[in-house]
mmCIF file of C-alpha atoms and ligand atoms in Angstrom:
data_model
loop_
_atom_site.group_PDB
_atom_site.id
_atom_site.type_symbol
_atom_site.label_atom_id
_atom_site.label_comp_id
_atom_site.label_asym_id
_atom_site.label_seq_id
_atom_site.Cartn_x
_atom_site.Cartn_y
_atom_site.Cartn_z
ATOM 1 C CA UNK N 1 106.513 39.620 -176.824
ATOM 2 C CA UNK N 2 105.444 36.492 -178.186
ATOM 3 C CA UNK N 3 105.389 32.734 -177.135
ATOM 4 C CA UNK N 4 106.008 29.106 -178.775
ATOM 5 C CA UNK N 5 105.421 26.138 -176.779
ATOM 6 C CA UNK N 6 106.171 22.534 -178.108
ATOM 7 C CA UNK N 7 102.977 21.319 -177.084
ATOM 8 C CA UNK N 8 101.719 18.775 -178.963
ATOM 9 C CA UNK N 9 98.049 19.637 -180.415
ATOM 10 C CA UNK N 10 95.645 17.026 -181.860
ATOM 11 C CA UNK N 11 94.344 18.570 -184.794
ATOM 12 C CA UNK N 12 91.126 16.356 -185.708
ATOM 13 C CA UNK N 13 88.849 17.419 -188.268
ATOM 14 C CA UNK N 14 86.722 18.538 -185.330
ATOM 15 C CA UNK N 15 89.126 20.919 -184.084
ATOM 16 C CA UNK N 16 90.053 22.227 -187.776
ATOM 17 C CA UNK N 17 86.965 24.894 -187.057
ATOM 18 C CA UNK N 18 88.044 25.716 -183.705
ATOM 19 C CA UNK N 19 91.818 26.289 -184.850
ATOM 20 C CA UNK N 20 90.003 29.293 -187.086
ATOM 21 C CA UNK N 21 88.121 30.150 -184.383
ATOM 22 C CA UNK N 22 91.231 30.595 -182.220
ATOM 23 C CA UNK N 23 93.482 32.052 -185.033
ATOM 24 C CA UNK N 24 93.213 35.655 -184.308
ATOM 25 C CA UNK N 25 95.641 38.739 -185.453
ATOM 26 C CA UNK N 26 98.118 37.756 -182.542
ATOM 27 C CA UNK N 27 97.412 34.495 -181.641
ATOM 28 C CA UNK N 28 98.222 31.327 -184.203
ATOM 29 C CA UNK N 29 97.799 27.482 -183.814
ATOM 30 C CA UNK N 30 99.695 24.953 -185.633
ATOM 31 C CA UNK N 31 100.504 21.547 -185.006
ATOM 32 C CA UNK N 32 103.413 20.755 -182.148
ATOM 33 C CA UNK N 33 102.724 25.308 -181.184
ATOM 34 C CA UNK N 34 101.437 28.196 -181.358
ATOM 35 C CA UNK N 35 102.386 31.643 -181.336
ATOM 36 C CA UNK N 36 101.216 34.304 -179.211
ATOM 37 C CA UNK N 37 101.630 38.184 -179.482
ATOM 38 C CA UNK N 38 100.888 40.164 -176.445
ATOM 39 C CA UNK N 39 101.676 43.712 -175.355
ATOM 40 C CA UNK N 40 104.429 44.576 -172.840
ATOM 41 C CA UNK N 41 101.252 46.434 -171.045
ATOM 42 C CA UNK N 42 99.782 42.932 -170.690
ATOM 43 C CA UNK N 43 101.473 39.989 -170.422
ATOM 44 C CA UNK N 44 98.785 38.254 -168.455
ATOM 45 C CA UNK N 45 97.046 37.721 -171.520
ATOM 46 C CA UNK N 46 99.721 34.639 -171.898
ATOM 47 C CA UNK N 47 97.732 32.972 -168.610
ATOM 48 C CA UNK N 48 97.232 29.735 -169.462
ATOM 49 C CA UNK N 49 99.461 29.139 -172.242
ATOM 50 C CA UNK N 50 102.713 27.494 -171.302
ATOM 51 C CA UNK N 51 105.520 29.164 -172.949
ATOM 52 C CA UNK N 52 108.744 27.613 -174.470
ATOM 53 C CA UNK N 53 110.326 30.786 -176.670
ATOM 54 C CA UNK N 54 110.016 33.926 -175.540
ATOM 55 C CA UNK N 55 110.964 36.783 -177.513
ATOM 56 C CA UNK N 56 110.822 39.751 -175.749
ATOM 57 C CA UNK N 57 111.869 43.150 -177.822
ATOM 58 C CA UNK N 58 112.267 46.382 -177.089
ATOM 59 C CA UNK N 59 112.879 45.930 -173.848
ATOM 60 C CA UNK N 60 114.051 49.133 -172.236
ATOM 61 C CA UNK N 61 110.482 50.569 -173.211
ATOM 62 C CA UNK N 62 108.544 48.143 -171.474
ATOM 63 C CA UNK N 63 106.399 49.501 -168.024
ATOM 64 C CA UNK N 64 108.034 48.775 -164.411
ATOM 65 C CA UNK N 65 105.038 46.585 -163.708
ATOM 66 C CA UNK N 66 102.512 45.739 -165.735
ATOM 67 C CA UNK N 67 98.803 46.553 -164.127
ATOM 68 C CA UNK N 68 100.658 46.259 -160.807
ATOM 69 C CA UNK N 69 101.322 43.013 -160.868
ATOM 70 C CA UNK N 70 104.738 43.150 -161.499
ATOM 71 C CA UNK N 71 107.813 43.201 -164.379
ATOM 72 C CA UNK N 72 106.249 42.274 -167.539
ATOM 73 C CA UNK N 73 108.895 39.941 -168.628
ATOM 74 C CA UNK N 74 109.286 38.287 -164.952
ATOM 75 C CA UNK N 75 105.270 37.326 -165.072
ATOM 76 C CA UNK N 76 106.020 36.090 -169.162
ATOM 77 C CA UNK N 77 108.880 33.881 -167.360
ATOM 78 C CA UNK N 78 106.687 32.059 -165.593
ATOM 79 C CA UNK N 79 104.914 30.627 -168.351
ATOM 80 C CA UNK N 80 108.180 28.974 -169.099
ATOM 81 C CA UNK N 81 108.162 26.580 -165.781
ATOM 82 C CA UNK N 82 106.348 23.618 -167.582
ATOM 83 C CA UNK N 83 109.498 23.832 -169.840
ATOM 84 C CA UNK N 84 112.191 24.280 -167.439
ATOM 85 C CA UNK N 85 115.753 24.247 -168.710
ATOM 86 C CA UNK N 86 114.288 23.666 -172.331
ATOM 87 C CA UNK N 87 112.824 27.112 -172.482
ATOM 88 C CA UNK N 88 114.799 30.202 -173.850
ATOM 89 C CA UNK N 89 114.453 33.882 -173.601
ATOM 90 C CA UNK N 90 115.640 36.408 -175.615
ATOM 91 C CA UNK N 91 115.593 39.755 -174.611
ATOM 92 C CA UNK N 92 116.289 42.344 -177.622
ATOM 93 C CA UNK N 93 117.096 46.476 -177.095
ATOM 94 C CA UNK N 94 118.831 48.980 -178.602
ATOM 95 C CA UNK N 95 120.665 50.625 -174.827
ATOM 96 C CA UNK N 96 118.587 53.737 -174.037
ATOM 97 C CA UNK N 97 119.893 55.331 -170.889
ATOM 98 C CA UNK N 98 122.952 54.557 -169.061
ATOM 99 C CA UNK N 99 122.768 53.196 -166.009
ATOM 100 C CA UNK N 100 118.400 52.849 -166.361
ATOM 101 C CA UNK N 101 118.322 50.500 -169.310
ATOM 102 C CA UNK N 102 116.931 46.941 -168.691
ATOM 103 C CA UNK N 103 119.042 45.605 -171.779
ATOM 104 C CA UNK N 104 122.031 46.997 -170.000
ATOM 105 C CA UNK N 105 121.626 45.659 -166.775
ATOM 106 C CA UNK N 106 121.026 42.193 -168.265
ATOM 107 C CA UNK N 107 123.907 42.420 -170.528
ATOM 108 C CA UNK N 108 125.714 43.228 -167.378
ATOM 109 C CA UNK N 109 124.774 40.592 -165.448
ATOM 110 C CA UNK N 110 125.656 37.891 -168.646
ATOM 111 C CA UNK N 111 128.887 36.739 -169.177
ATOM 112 C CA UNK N 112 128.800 38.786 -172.158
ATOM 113 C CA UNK N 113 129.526 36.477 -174.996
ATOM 114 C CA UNK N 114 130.645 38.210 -178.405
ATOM 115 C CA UNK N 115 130.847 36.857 -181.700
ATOM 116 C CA UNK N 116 134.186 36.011 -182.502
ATOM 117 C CA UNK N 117 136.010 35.092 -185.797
ATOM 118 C CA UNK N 118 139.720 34.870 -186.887
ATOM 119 C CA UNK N 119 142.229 36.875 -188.642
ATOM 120 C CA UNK N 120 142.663 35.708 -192.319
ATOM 121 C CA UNK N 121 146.328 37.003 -191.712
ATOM 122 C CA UNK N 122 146.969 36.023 -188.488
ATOM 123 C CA UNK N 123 145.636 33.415 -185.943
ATOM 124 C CA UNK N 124 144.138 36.042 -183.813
ATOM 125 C CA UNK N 125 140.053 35.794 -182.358
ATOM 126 C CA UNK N 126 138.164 39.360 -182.671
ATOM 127 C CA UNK N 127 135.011 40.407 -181.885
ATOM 128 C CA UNK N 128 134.437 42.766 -185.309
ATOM 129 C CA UNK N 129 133.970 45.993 -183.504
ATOM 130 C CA UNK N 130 133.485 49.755 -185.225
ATOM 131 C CA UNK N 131 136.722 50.751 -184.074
ATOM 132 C CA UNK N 132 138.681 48.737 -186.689
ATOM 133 C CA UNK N 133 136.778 50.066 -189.303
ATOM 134 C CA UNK N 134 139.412 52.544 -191.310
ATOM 135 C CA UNK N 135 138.732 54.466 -193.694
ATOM 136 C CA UNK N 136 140.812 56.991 -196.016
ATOM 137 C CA UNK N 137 139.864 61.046 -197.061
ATOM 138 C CA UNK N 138 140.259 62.752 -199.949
ATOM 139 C CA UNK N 139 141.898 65.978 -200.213
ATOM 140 C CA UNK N 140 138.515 68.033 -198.724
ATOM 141 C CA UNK N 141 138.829 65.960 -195.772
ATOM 142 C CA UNK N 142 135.687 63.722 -197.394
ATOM 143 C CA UNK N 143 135.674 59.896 -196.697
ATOM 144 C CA UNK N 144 136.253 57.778 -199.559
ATOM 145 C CA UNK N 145 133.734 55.007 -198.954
ATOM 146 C CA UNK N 146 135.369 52.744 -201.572
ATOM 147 C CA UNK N 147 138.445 52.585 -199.316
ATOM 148 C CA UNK N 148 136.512 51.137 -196.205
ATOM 149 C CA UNK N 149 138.292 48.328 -194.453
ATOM 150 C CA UNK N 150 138.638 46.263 -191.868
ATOM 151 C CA UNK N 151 141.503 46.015 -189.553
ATOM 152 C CA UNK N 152 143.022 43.380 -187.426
ATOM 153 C CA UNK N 153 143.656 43.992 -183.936
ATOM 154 C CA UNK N 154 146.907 42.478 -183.839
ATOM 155 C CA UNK N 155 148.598 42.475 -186.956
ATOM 156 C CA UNK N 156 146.711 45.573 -188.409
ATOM 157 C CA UNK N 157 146.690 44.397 -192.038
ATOM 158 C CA UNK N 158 143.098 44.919 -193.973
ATOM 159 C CA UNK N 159 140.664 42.500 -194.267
ATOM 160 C CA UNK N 160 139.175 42.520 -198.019
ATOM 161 C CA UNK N 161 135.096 42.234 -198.088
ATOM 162 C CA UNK N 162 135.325 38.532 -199.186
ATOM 163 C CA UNK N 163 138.217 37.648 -196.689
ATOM 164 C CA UNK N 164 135.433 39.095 -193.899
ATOM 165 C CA UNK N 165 132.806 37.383 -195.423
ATOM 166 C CA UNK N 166 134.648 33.762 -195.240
ATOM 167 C CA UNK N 167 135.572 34.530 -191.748
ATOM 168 C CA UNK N 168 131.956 35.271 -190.840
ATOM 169 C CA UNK N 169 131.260 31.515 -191.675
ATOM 170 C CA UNK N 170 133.326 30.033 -188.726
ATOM 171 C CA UNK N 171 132.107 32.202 -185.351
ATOM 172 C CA UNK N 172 133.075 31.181 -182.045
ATOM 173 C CA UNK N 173 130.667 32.790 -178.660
ATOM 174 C CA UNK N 174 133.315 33.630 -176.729
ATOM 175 C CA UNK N 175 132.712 34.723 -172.566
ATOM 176 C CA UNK N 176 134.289 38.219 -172.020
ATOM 177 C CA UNK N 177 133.458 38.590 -168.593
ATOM 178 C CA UNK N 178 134.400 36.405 -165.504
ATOM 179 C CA UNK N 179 132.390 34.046 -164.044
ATOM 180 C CA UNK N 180 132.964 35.631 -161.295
ATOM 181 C CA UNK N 181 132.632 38.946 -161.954
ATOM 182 C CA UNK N 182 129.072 37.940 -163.501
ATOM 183 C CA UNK N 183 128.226 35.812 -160.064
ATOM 184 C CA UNK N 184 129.284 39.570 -158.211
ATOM 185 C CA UNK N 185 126.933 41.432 -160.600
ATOM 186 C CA UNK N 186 124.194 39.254 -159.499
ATOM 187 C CA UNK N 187 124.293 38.680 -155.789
ATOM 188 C CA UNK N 188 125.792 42.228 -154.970
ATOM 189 C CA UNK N 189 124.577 44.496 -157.180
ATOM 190 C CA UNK N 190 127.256 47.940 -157.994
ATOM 191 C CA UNK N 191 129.961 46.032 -156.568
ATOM 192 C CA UNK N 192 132.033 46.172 -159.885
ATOM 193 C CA UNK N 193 130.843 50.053 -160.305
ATOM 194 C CA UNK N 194 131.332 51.248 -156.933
ATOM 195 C CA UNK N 195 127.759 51.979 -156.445
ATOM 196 C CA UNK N 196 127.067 49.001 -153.671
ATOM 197 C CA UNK N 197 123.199 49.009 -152.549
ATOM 198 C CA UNK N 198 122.341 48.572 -148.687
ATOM 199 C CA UNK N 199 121.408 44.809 -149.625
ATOM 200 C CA UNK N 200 124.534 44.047 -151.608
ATOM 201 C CA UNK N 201 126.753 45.928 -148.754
ATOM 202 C CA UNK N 202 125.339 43.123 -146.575
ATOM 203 C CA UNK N 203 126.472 40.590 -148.876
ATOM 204 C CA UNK N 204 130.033 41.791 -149.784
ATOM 205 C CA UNK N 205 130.285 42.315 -145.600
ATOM 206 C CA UNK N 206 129.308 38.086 -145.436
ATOM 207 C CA UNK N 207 131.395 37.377 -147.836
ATOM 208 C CA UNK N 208 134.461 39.625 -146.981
ATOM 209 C CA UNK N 209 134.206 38.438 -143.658
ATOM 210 C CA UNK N 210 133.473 34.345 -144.685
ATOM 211 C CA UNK N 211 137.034 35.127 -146.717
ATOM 212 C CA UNK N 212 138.850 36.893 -143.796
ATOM 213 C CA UNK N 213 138.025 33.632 -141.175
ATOM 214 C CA UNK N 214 139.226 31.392 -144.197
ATOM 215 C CA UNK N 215 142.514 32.976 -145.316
ATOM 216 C CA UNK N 216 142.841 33.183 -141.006
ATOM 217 C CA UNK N 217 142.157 29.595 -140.084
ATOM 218 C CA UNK N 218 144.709 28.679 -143.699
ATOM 219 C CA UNK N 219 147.601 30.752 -142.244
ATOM 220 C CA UNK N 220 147.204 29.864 -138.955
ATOM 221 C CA UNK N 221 147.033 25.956 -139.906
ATOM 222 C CA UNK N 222 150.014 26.269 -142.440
ATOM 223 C CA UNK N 223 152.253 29.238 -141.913
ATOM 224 C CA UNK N 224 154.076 28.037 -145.120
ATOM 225 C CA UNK N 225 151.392 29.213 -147.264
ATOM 226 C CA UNK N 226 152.126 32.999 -146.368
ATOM 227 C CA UNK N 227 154.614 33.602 -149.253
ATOM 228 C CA UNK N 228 151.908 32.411 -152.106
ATOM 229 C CA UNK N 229 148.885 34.082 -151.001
ATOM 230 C CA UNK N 230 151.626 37.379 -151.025
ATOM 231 C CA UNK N 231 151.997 36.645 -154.866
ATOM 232 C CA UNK N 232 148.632 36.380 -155.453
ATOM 233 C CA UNK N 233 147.782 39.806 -154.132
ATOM 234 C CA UNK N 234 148.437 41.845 -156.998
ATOM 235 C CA UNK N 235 145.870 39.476 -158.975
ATOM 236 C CA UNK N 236 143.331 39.483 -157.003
ATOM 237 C CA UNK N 237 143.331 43.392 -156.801
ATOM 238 C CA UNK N 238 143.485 43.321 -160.999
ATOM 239 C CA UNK N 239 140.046 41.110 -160.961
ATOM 240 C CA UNK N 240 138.851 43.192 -157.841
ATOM 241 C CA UNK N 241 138.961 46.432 -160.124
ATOM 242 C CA UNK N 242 138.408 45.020 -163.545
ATOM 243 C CA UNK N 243 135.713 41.712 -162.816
ATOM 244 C CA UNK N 244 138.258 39.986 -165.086
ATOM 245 C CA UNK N 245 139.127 36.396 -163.539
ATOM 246 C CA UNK N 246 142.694 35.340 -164.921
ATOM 247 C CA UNK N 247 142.284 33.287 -167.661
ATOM 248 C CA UNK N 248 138.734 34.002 -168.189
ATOM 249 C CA UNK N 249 139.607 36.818 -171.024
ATOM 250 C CA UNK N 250 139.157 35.924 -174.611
ATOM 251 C CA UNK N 251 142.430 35.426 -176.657
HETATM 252 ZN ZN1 LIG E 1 145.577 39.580 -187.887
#
């Protein structure tokens, strides 16, 4: 975990000794920052020291609570208020455990952007994912590294190293979740996997019920309506078992 604020810091010839005196093995000064290294195990060591970056890594190892005051990264947050929306975290994890890891759940609860770039063949966006990788075998059965390629998606021809290389240079962030579907993850936790929590049960039941009165009180205002809410039924059972809002999927 570490910390950069954009602080400005007078650095006078009087304060040239202290800045040696404060450079330690995981704390640095310089001029407009300074970067802080703390241990998951005690983030309160970043009291007092407002926070603009915060790197966070290895996340799924951290402790629930850190010397029982709470979530390490939650009480590292909070050095960002001084910043507000000009602060950034970035939370880094290889997934450990499904359903346990804290990289998951945030992924989860993102709208799950992916890096995508376009087909040198083709005008179609990817995300470059492991699956498209082909490779041939030899007679033995053996993989023939030389022959490793990249596939498209949609048209299927091979992508030469350079031609994957060029696209690399023009990436779009594209959402692959619904806002939605996100919002659901949020305030009603296991709603999209079925496993709905006594708090988000509560929620769905307000907002199932908020939804019921509406479509009620729209029907019973403009009869008329009845045949397009019909057509929309099949939709909104799609997004209800997938999270995917129509039109929110990447092309
Ligand atoms: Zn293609």
């Amino acid at each position: 975990m570490n910390g950069q604020s954009e602080r400005p810091t007078a650095m006078g010839q009087a304060e040239a000794k202290s800045r040696d005196a404060a450079a330690t093995l995981t704390h640095k000064q310089f001029p407009g920052g300074h970067i802080t290294l703390v241990g998951a195990n005690s983030p309160t060591n970043l009291a007092m020291r407002p926070i603009r970056l915060l790197v966070c890594d290895e996340i799924d190892k951290y402790p629930l609570s850190a010397g029982g005051e709470g979530p390490p990264i939650d009480l590292a947050e909070e050095r960002q208020a001084e910043f507000k929306t000009n602060s950034l975290t970035v939370l880094a994890c290889s997934p450990t455990v499904a359903g346990r890891s804290a990289i998951e759940a945030s992924y989860e609860e993102s709208d799950q952007r992916k890096a995508f770039v376009c087909c040198p063949h083709c005008p179609t966006w990817q995300p470059l994912e492991w699956e498209q990788v082909r490779f041939d075998k030899d007679d033995d059965g053996k993989i023939i590294a030389a022959t490793a390629r990249y596939e498209c998606v949609a048209c299927e021809r091979p992508w030469t190293e350079a031609q994957r290389l060029v696209a690399l240079r023009r990436i779009e962030w594209r959402q692959t979740k619904g806002f939605i579907a996100a919002m659901l993850h949020i305030v009603a936790t296991g709603a999209i996997e079925g496993e709905v929590t006594p708090r988000s049960r509560v929620t769905l039941g307000v907002a199932v019920g908020a939804a019921v009165i509406l479509v009620g009180a729209v029907l019973a205002t403009r009869p008329g309506i009845a045949p397009a809410i019909e057509r929309t039924r099949p939709w909104i059972w799609d997004w209800w078992r997938t999270g995917r809002l129509f039109g929110a999927e990447p092309t």
